[in-house]
Protein backbone atom coordinates (compact mmCIF):
# COMPACT_ATOMS: atom_id res chain seq x y z
CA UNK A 1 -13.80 13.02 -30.83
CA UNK A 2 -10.65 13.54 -28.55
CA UNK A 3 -11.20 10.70 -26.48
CA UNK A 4 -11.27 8.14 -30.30
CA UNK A 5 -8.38 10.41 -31.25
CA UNK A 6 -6.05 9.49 -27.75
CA UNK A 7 -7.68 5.94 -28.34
CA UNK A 8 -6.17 5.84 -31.30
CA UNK A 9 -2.91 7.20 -30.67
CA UNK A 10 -2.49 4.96 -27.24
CA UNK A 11 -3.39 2.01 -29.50
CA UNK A 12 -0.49 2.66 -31.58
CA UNK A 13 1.39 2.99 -29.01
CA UNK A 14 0.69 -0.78 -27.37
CA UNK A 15 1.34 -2.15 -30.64
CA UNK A 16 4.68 -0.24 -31.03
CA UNK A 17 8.00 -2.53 -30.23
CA UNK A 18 9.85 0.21 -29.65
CA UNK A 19 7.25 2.63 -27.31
CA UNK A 20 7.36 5.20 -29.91
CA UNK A 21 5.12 6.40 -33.28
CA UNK A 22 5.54 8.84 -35.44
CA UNK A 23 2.50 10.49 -37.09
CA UNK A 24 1.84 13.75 -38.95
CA UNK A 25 -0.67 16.10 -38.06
CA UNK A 26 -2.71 15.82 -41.61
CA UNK A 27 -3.18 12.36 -41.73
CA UNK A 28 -4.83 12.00 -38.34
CA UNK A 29 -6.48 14.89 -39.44
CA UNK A 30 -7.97 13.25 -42.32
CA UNK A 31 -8.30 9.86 -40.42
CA UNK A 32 -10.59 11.47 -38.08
CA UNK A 33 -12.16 13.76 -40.19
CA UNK A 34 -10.95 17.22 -38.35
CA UNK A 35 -8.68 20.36 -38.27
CA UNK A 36 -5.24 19.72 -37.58
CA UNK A 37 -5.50 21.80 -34.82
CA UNK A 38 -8.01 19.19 -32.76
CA UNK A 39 -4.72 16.66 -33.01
CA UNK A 40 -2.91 19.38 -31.55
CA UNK A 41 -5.23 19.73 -28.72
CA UNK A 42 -5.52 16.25 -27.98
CA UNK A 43 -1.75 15.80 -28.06
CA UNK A 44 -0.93 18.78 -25.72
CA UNK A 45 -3.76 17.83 -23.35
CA UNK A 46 -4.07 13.75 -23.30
CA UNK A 47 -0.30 13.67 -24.02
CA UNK A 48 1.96 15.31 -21.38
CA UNK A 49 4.53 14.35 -19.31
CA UNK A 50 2.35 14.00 -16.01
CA UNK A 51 0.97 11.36 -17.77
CA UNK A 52 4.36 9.63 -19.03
CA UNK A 53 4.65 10.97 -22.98
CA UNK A 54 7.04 12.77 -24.18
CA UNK A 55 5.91 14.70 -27.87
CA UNK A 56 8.14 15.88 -30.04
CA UNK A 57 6.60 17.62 -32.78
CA UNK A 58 9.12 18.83 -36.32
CA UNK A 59 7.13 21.18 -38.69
CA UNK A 60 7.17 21.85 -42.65
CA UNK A 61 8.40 19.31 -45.05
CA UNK A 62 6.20 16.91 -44.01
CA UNK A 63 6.11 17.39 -40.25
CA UNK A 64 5.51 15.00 -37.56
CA UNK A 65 5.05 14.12 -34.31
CA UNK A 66 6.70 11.29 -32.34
CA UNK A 67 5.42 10.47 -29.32
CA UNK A 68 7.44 8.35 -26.75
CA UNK A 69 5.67 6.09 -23.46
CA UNK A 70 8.12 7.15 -20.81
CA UNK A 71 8.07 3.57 -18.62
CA UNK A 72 8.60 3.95 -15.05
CA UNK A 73 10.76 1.23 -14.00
CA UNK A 74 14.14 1.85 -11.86
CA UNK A 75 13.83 3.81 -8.32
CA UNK A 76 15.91 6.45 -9.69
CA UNK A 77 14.21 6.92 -12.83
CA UNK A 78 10.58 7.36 -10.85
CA UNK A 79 11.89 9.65 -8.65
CA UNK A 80 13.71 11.44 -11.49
CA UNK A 81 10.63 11.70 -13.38
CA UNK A 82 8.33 12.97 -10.07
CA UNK A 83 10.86 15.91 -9.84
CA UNK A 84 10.55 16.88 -13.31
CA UNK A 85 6.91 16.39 -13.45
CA UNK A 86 6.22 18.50 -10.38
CA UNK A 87 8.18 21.03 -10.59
CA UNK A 88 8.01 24.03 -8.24
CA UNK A 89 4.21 24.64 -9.09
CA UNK A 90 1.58 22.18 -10.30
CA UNK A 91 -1.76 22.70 -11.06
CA UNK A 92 -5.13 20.40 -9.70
CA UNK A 93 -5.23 19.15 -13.39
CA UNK A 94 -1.74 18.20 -13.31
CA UNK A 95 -1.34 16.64 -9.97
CA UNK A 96 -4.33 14.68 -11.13
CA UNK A 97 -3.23 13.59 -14.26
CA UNK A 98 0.61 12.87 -11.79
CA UNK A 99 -1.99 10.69 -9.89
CA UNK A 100 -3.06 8.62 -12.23
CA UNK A 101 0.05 7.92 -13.90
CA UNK A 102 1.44 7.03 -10.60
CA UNK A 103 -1.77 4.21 -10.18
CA UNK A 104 -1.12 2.93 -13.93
CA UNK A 105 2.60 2.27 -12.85
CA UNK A 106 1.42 0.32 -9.67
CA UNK A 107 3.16 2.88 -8.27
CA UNK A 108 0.43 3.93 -5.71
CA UNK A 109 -2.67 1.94 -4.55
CA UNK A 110 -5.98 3.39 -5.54
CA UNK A 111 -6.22 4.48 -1.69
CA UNK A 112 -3.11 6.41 -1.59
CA UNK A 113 -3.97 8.20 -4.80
CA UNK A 114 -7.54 9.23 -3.59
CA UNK A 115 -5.58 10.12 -0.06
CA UNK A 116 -3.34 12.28 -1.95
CA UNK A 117 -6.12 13.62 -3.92
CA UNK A 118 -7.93 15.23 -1.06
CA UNK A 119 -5.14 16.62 0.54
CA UNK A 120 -4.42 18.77 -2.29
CA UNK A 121 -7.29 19.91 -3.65
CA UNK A 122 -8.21 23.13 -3.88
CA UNK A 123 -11.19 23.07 -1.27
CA UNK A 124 -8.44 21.61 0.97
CA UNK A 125 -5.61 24.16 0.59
CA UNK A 126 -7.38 28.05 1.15
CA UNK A 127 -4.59 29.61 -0.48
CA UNK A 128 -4.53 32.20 -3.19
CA UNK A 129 -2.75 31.40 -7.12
CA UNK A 130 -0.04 30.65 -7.59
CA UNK A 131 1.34 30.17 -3.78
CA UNK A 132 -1.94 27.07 -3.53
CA UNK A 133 0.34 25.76 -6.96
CA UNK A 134 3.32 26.28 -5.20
CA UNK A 135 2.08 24.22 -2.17
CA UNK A 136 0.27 21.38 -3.70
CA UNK A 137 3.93 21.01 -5.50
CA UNK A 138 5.41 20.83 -2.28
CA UNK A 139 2.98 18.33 -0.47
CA UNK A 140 3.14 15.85 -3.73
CA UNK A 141 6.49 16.11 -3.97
CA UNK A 142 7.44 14.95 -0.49
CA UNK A 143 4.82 12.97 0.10
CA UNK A 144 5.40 10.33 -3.35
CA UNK A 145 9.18 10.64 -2.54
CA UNK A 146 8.30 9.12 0.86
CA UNK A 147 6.01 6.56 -0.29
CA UNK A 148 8.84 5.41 -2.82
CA UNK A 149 11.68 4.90 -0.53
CA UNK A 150 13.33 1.33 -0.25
CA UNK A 151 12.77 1.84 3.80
CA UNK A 152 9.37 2.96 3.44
CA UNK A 153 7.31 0.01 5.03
CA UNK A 154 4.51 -1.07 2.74
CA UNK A 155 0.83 -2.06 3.01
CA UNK A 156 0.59 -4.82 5.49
């Protein structure tokens, strides 16, 4: 049912002119024949900023939720966005979920990601929560900022 639900959701989304929709909770609800609270799940887990949404979400009077496709275009804005999305601690999920956003962009080949992937797993890094976080942060972090540099030499 979630994965229909974000299918449904990223469909609107391709179709949108402007990046954006704006649905309420109730209708999807009814659409999909649910609890409101399964379109909450699927928008706080499918939906997040590691993988280039923003939601903003207004309650009472006839609440909604707009939800944004963050495009990754200028240097700037990438690296921008890497800093925000990694913060000072990221989780496996997370950094996964960084990952693939990263490959949808074009970003990084499928190599690097699966590269990137193994060094930060948590088989890889024998580190107790939240300092294994804290590291994986670090590692992604410096790592994608190198890979995105103008001087960085690319595949050959």
């Amino acid at each position: 049912m979630a994965d229909q639900i974000e299918n449904y959701i990223k469909g609107l989304l391709n179709n949108s002119t402007s990046g954006t929709v704006e649905l309420q909770r109730q209708e999807l609800a009814e659409l999909f024949t649910c609890v409101p609270s399964q379109i909450t799940y699927v928008l706080s887990t499918r939906f997040t900023i590691e993988r280039g949404y923003l939601v903003e979400s207004r309650r009472g009077g006839g609440g909604y939720v707009r939800i944004a496709r963050v495009p990754l275009r200028a240097e700037d804005q990438v690296k921008g966005w890497v800093q925000e999305a990694l913060g000072d601690y990221l989780s496996q999920d997370a950094a996964t979920e960084l990952l693939a956003r990263l490959g949808e962009e074009g970003l990084l080949t499928r190599r690097e990601r699966m590269l990137l992937a193994a060094a930060i797993n948590r088989n890889a890094l024998p580190l107790e929560l939240p300092q294994r976080d804290r590291v994986r942060a670090s590692i992604l972090k410096a790592v994608i900022l190198t890979l995105l540099r103008d001087d960085f030499p690319g595949e050959q």
